[in-house]
């Protein structure tokens, strides 16, 4: 449909975006690639009175070598992450998962930061952040602060980013030699995952993030602990649906999601350790 | 040969109704009920009517707002008038999507904004969504005047005894052919332009010519005062974009009342509740066999969803009846069908329209019977197929099958598929207990094209004095390639270049009558009309040429360089321009010949035609997750004699994709309160190219005796043949685990659930 009327502001810098956020408070929404927010606005499920467009802040689109981590600008588009040589060499799980986001049009418009701050449990990339132990840098009136992935996703479509803050950078630990797997189960290539899982195995330590298995992106801590104690992929995957509260919808009951989480986690661990 | 339509389609040069620049255009927005069944207690437009750009707000009589005073809309005249749809809704709403107010504003956004500010007070009524529940004695009744929710019923031998009596084996199944949405890439819409007493419509329609009379009737106008045209671009139809919709009547009346052109631009979420849905039948069958697998009788019962206000969908159980015997010799057949109203979007014709449902039931029963009797499902079919020497044949359902080679089509499909190799791979997987199992599904089908009296169509051909040819038809192409096909017919008959042929269609100002493009009818009806008209023009031109060249008519032949000549004497020739010029010159025509080189007719094929075929589907099912991978799909579709092989192949590919979509992906769902739960393209899963494979399409050619082209329809065959083949294949992949049936769409969850239930 057609969104409700709104005021449009284009920020020329991160500082201006923060100033506009401070000025308009909870009336305002940041617009990056628009692939989460615009559909909500078209259905009039979201009706912000001010849109602050940060889509042209090209100084927040980059992949830099940060020593022990990759520093990815929050406005880096999915496609630029997907084909980036540094990402491919140092964080191949992120590249692999990004290839599964939406379709090519979505990947050319949507941004990594936009996907993360949306906090959708059904999105692919939060699971990668959890599995790899990424750190998010958010910038507010008092300057930047760092938030670990485990503390970043706080609830359904909610993150630890405050209303007056802007996600500016994602720091992904370098894991060039880790085994990895991204498993996405869906009915159509362009759909959100019915269930997914991101797996990285490094020196016998596993990181496992789950997609669409709770009201927020969650880590499969019990699986990680089982792997650390020497369990086989099949044994460890039995714990994939422990301590999570998956949703039920047209595509899957709670039981089917729990089953899929176990199957996909086993397959992910098998692939990552093959 | 490339399609003449494609350059403008591919470059975006075609104009769709929403592209048309109409001076002074206003926009209409329909406010729709958000509740499935309720009485309307009050309507408050006070906030909305003062909003920017608002020109008018219309509601039904008795509410604030103007009254457009339109008669209730009854899209299917066979049905009783008390089932008509009040437009806008009056006193009561019956589905989510019922129009409760009409807002006209300067812009579409203003109309939507104002619509959001109209407030309704509803008193909810009990809701019925399930068609079987709708005929229960205690079901909420949608129309008290109707007594029950049954709105239409048909049957065969309903009072006779059990047709399966004496059978050695009886196979029984109840299944659902689920409700689907057509999802044309261009949603519905209308532009209504008042010109004095006259009204002109631009419609993205499959049937602009015949829709004119329906719109005139609904508006109380003389059809002569109404012009309807479809623009050069119409973005698909698949059935439901034909006929008059309530929105078109409301837009037209609003345009006349305001004295301004009014446009309705349907948006996708609106399209999902307003455009008629398809399928939606509960199918119950019992099939009896004797000890050697010969069918002795078939008992079929159908309950069809008509939606809240019955339209074409209500009568499609007649088409199901027509095809209920399918390709098989069945000595005794009983059929009992009811259409019922429920608190859902009305149903209509959707690619196949009543015929796929018959085939789906038959083909599942055959496969289930083969499994139960432990015989090969292809062999069981072959044993029972109507033999080639039986045609023409009249079935229990009243269908007059014209021609068929059913066994040949089945054998060709099995051969192309390498059926023995498929069986060997299946056995190997089963023996190894691989989590990924192989399934093989076969279907044989016959369908009806140009059904229900749609075998008559207008066509005209005229040679102009510049030697170019104009053909006019009552059909209305919207992607099918008729400009190519029909100009091939003219060019071939008259010996003129295709680019010298202009095809005119889709505008009541230049086409006197016509039923439109639906039911896979266009080539066999309008194509035949063009063929006969061209032939008649050629005959006349030969007589004229014989007169002018002082030769015998029998010696006049088509000239290599165009026009006509005396056989063997190329110098004695006349071009088509010379012939057409002479034909309009009283001094040059022989005595008694009418002026002009033109002919028009209503071609009458005397009856429908019956295309048929056989499909083989080959799949892999991940038994751990229920995920289906399509491996191969072989389709043998016989549409009679083929005019343009590429267009036929294209129809097979698109048709199969749509049939596969029903088997695996698509389903219009509602919750128990009648709220649509798959009302957008995130939840309503139309497959994309990424989910599909390249189909292996083959043809046999068994000409129809019912038209000079020997043609049968091809538009719906792929859809009808593919769904049951794939349905059977997926179930076959897990049948050794004890699974007997899985309902469509066979989602991973349903497949996994079926495996769990079978193994527990």
mmCIF file of N, CA and C in Angstrom, chain B residues 302-356:
data_model
loop_
_atom_site.group_PDB
_atom_site.id
_atom_site.type_symbol
_atom_site.label_atom_id
_atom_site.label_comp_id
_atom_site.label_asym_id
_atom_site.label_seq_id
_atom_site.Cartn_x
_atom_site.Cartn_y
_atom_site.Cartn_z
ATOM 1 N N UNK B 302 -18.288 -33.879 -4.035
ATOM 2 C CA UNK B 302 -17.496 -32.643 -4.022
ATOM 3 C C UNK B 302 -18.230 -31.574 -3.221
ATOM 4 N N UNK B 303 -17.482 -30.909 -2.368
ATOM 5 C CA UNK B 303 -18.004 -29.708 -1.706
ATOM 6 C C UNK B 303 -17.071 -28.569 -2.062
ATOM 7 N N UNK B 304 -17.608 -27.579 -2.755
ATOM 8 C CA UNK B 304 -16.784 -26.492 -3.287
ATOM 9 C C UNK B 304 -17.034 -25.203 -2.522
ATOM 10 N N UNK B 305 -15.958 -24.454 -2.304
ATOM 11 C CA UNK B 305 -16.060 -23.154 -1.640
ATOM 12 C C UNK B 305 -16.432 -22.094 -2.661
ATOM 13 N N UNK B 306 -17.547 -21.427 -2.435
ATOM 14 C CA UNK B 306 -17.933 -20.335 -3.326
ATOM 15 C C UNK B 306 -17.485 -18.985 -2.777
ATOM 16 N N UNK B 307 -17.147 -18.922 -1.501
ATOM 17 C CA UNK B 307 -16.844 -17.633 -0.894
ATOM 18 C C UNK B 307 -18.112 -16.939 -0.446
ATOM 19 N N UNK B 308 -17.968 -15.703 0.001
ATOM 20 C CA UNK B 308 -19.083 -15.026 0.670
ATOM 21 C C UNK B 308 -20.210 -14.659 -0.279
ATOM 22 N N UNK B 309 -19.862 -14.262 -1.495
ATOM 23 C CA UNK B 309 -20.887 -13.901 -2.487
ATOM 24 C C UNK B 309 -20.594 -14.736 -3.716
ATOM 25 N N UNK B 310 -21.420 -15.742 -3.980
ATOM 26 C CA UNK B 310 -21.046 -16.705 -5.013
ATOM 27 C C UNK B 310 -20.917 -16.055 -6.388
ATOM 28 N N UNK B 311 -19.856 -16.450 -7.092
ATOM 29 C CA UNK B 311 -19.597 -15.972 -8.439
ATOM 30 C C UNK B 311 -19.341 -17.204 -9.311
ATOM 31 N N UNK B 312 -18.419 -17.072 -10.246
ATOM 32 C CA UNK B 312 -18.180 -18.191 -11.170
ATOM 33 C C UNK B 312 -17.745 -19.446 -10.417
ATOM 34 N N UNK B 313 -17.015 -19.248 -9.334
ATOM 35 C CA UNK B 313 -16.510 -20.395 -8.581
ATOM 36 C C UNK B 313 -17.612 -21.350 -8.143
ATOM 37 N N UNK B 314 -18.800 -20.804 -7.911
ATOM 38 C CA UNK B 314 -19.899 -21.643 -7.421
ATOM 39 C C UNK B 314 -20.332 -22.673 -8.456
ATOM 40 N N UNK B 315 -20.179 -22.330 -9.740
ATOM 41 C CA UNK B 315 -20.701 -23.250 -10.762
ATOM 42 C C UNK B 315 -19.614 -24.149 -11.360
ATOM 43 N N UNK B 316 -18.386 -24.005 -10.869
ATOM 44 C CA UNK B 316 -17.301 -24.808 -11.450
ATOM 45 C C UNK B 316 -17.459 -26.296 -11.163
ATOM 46 N N UNK B 317 -18.313 -26.648 -10.201
ATOM 47 C CA UNK B 317 -18.586 -28.073 -9.984
ATOM 48 C C UNK B 317 -19.220 -28.698 -11.231
ATOM 49 N N UNK B 318 -19.759 -27.879 -12.130
ATOM 50 C CA UNK B 318 -20.226 -28.407 -13.421
ATOM 51 C C UNK B 318 -19.051 -28.858 -14.282
ATOM 52 N N UNK B 319 -17.962 -28.069 -14.268
ATOM 53 C CA UNK B 319 -16.780 -28.465 -15.043
ATOM 54 C C UNK B 319 -16.136 -29.707 -14.426
ATOM 55 N N UNK B 320 -16.167 -29.766 -13.092
ATOM 56 C CA UNK B 320 -15.646 -30.951 -12.416
ATOM 57 C C UNK B 320 -16.462 -32.166 -12.849
ATOM 58 N N UNK B 321 -17.756 -31.965 -12.940
ATOM 59 C CA UNK B 321 -18.623 -33.056 -13.408
ATOM 60 C C UNK B 321 -18.261 -33.465 -14.841
ATOM 61 N N UNK B 322 -18.040 -32.455 -15.690
ATOM 62 C CA UNK B 322 -17.695 -32.745 -17.085
ATOM 63 C C UNK B 322 -16.475 -33.665 -17.159
ATOM 64 N N UNK B 323 -15.518 -33.438 -16.265
ATOM 65 C CA UNK B 323 -14.246 -34.168 -16.359
ATOM 66 C C UNK B 323 -14.104 -35.280 -15.328
ATOM 67 N N UNK B 324 -15.182 -35.618 -14.609
ATOM 68 C CA UNK B 324 -15.040 -36.527 -13.473
ATOM 69 C C UNK B 324 -14.720 -37.959 -13.910
ATOM 70 N N UNK B 325 -15.008 -38.305 -15.148
ATOM 71 C CA UNK B 325 -14.650 -39.647 -15.628
ATOM 72 C C UNK B 325 -13.202 -39.696 -16.106
ATOM 73 N N UNK B 326 -12.657 -38.535 -16.454
ATOM 74 C CA UNK B 326 -11.264 -38.469 -16.872
ATOM 75 C C UNK B 326 -10.982 -39.309 -18.105
ATOM 76 N N UNK B 327 -9.832 -39.947 -18.070
ATOM 77 C CA UNK B 327 -9.351 -40.709 -19.240
ATOM 78 C C UNK B 327 -9.729 -42.182 -19.156
ATOM 79 N N UNK B 328 -10.586 -42.519 -18.204
ATOM 80 C CA UNK B 328 -10.779 -43.938 -17.909
ATOM 81 C C UNK B 328 -12.135 -44.459 -18.378
ATOM 82 N N UNK B 329 -12.156 -45.755 -18.671
ATOM 83 C CA UNK B 329 -13.398 -46.472 -18.923
ATOM 84 C C UNK B 329 -13.981 -46.825 -17.554
ATOM 85 N N UNK B 330 -15.124 -46.246 -17.240
ATOM 86 C CA UNK B 330 -15.741 -46.460 -15.917
ATOM 87 C C UNK B 330 -17.199 -46.845 -16.148
ATOM 88 N N UNK B 331 -17.549 -48.090 -15.883
ATOM 89 C CA UNK B 331 -18.918 -48.529 -16.194
ATOM 90 C C UNK B 331 -19.999 -47.776 -15.415
ATOM 91 N N UNK B 332 -19.777 -47.568 -14.139
ATOM 92 C CA UNK B 332 -20.805 -46.888 -13.334
ATOM 93 C C UNK B 332 -20.183 -45.704 -12.604
ATOM 94 N N UNK B 333 -20.905 -44.587 -12.616
ATOM 95 C CA UNK B 333 -20.353 -43.397 -11.983
ATOM 96 C C UNK B 333 -21.458 -42.612 -11.307
ATOM 97 N N UNK B 334 -21.208 -42.245 -10.063
ATOM 98 C CA UNK B 334 -22.141 -41.383 -9.332
ATOM 99 C C UNK B 334 -21.373 -40.141 -8.920
ATOM 100 N N UNK B 335 -22.013 -38.987 -9.046
ATOM 101 C CA UNK B 335 -21.342 -37.719 -8.720
ATOM 102 C C UNK B 335 -22.328 -36.830 -7.991
ATOM 103 N N UNK B 336 -21.870 -36.264 -6.904
ATOM 104 C CA UNK B 336 -22.735 -35.408 -6.097
ATOM 105 C C UNK B 336 -21.914 -34.194 -5.684
ATOM 106 N N UNK B 337 -22.337 -33.008 -6.092
ATOM 107 C CA UNK B 337 -21.514 -31.819 -5.820
ATOM 108 C C UNK B 337 -22.368 -30.659 -5.331
ATOM 109 N N UNK B 338 -21.812 -29.982 -4.346
ATOM 110 C CA UNK B 338 -22.464 -28.804 -3.794
ATOM 111 C C UNK B 338 -21.453 -27.681 -3.725
ATOM 112 N N UNK B 339 -21.907 -26.460 -3.981
ATOM 113 C CA UNK B 339 -21.083 -25.284 -3.714
ATOM 114 C C UNK B 339 -21.696 -24.571 -2.522
ATOM 115 N N UNK B 340 -20.838 -24.096 -1.618
ATOM 116 C CA UNK B 340 -21.350 -23.479 -0.395
ATOM 117 C C UNK B 340 -20.723 -22.106 -0.189
ATOM 118 N N UNK B 341 -21.489 -21.236 0.427
ATOM 119 C CA UNK B 341 -20.958 -19.915 0.777
ATOM 120 C C UNK B 341 -20.312 -19.983 2.162
ATOM 121 N N UNK B 342 -19.186 -19.285 2.289
ATOM 122 C CA UNK B 342 -18.464 -19.195 3.564
ATOM 123 C C UNK B 342 -17.978 -17.758 3.722
ATOM 124 N N UNK B 343 -17.462 -17.409 4.882
ATOM 125 C CA UNK B 343 -17.014 -16.028 5.134
ATOM 126 C C UNK B 343 -15.600 -15.814 4.591
ATOM 127 N N UNK B 344 -15.493 -15.944 3.281
ATOM 128 C CA UNK B 344 -14.194 -15.844 2.616
ATOM 129 C C UNK B 344 -14.353 -15.110 1.281
ATOM 130 N N UNK B 345 -13.225 -14.786 0.674
ATOM 131 C CA UNK B 345 -13.239 -14.141 -0.638
ATOM 132 C C UNK B 345 -13.970 -15.025 -1.655
ATOM 133 N N UNK B 346 -14.810 -14.439 -2.502
ATOM 134 C CA UNK B 346 -15.477 -15.240 -3.541
ATOM 135 C C UNK B 346 -14.466 -15.964 -4.436
ATOM 136 N N UNK B 347 -14.881 -17.125 -4.924
ATOM 137 C CA UNK B 347 -14.013 -17.891 -5.812
ATOM 138 C C UNK B 347 -14.470 -17.720 -7.259
ATOM 139 N N UNK B 348 -13.527 -17.978 -8.150
ATOM 140 C CA UNK B 348 -13.808 -17.847 -9.573
ATOM 141 C C UNK B 348 -13.009 -18.843 -10.370
ATOM 142 N N UNK B 349 -12.883 -18.531 -11.657
ATOM 143 C CA UNK B 349 -12.134 -19.421 -12.544
ATOM 144 C C UNK B 349 -10.652 -19.131 -12.396
ATOM 145 N N UNK B 350 -9.863 -20.164 -12.164
ATOM 146 C CA UNK B 350 -8.416 -20.012 -12.072
ATOM 147 C C UNK B 350 -7.771 -21.175 -12.818
ATOM 148 N N UNK B 351 -6.917 -20.871 -13.750
ATOM 149 C CA UNK B 351 -6.189 -21.819 -14.613
ATOM 150 C C UNK B 351 -6.557 -23.289 -14.351
ATOM 151 N N UNK B 352 -7.519 -23.767 -15.083
ATOM 152 C CA UNK B 352 -8.001 -25.136 -14.908
ATOM 153 C C UNK B 352 -9.465 -25.148 -14.507
ATOM 154 N N UNK B 353 -9.810 -24.345 -13.507
ATOM 155 C CA UNK B 353 -11.198 -24.016 -13.189
ATOM 156 C C UNK B 353 -12.141 -25.210 -13.138
ATOM 157 N N UNK B 354 -12.008 -26.033 -12.115
ATOM 158 C CA UNK B 354 -12.940 -27.139 -11.932
ATOM 159 C C UNK B 354 -12.463 -28.437 -12.551
ATOM 160 N N UNK B 355 -11.608 -28.340 -13.591
ATOM 161 C CA UNK B 355 -11.118 -29.569 -14.214
ATOM 162 C C UNK B 355 -9.945 -30.172 -13.439
ATOM 163 N N UNK B 356 -8.988 -29.357 -12.949
ATOM 164 C CA UNK B 356 -7.868 -29.963 -12.209
ATOM 165 C C UNK B 356 -8.347 -30.771 -11.011
#
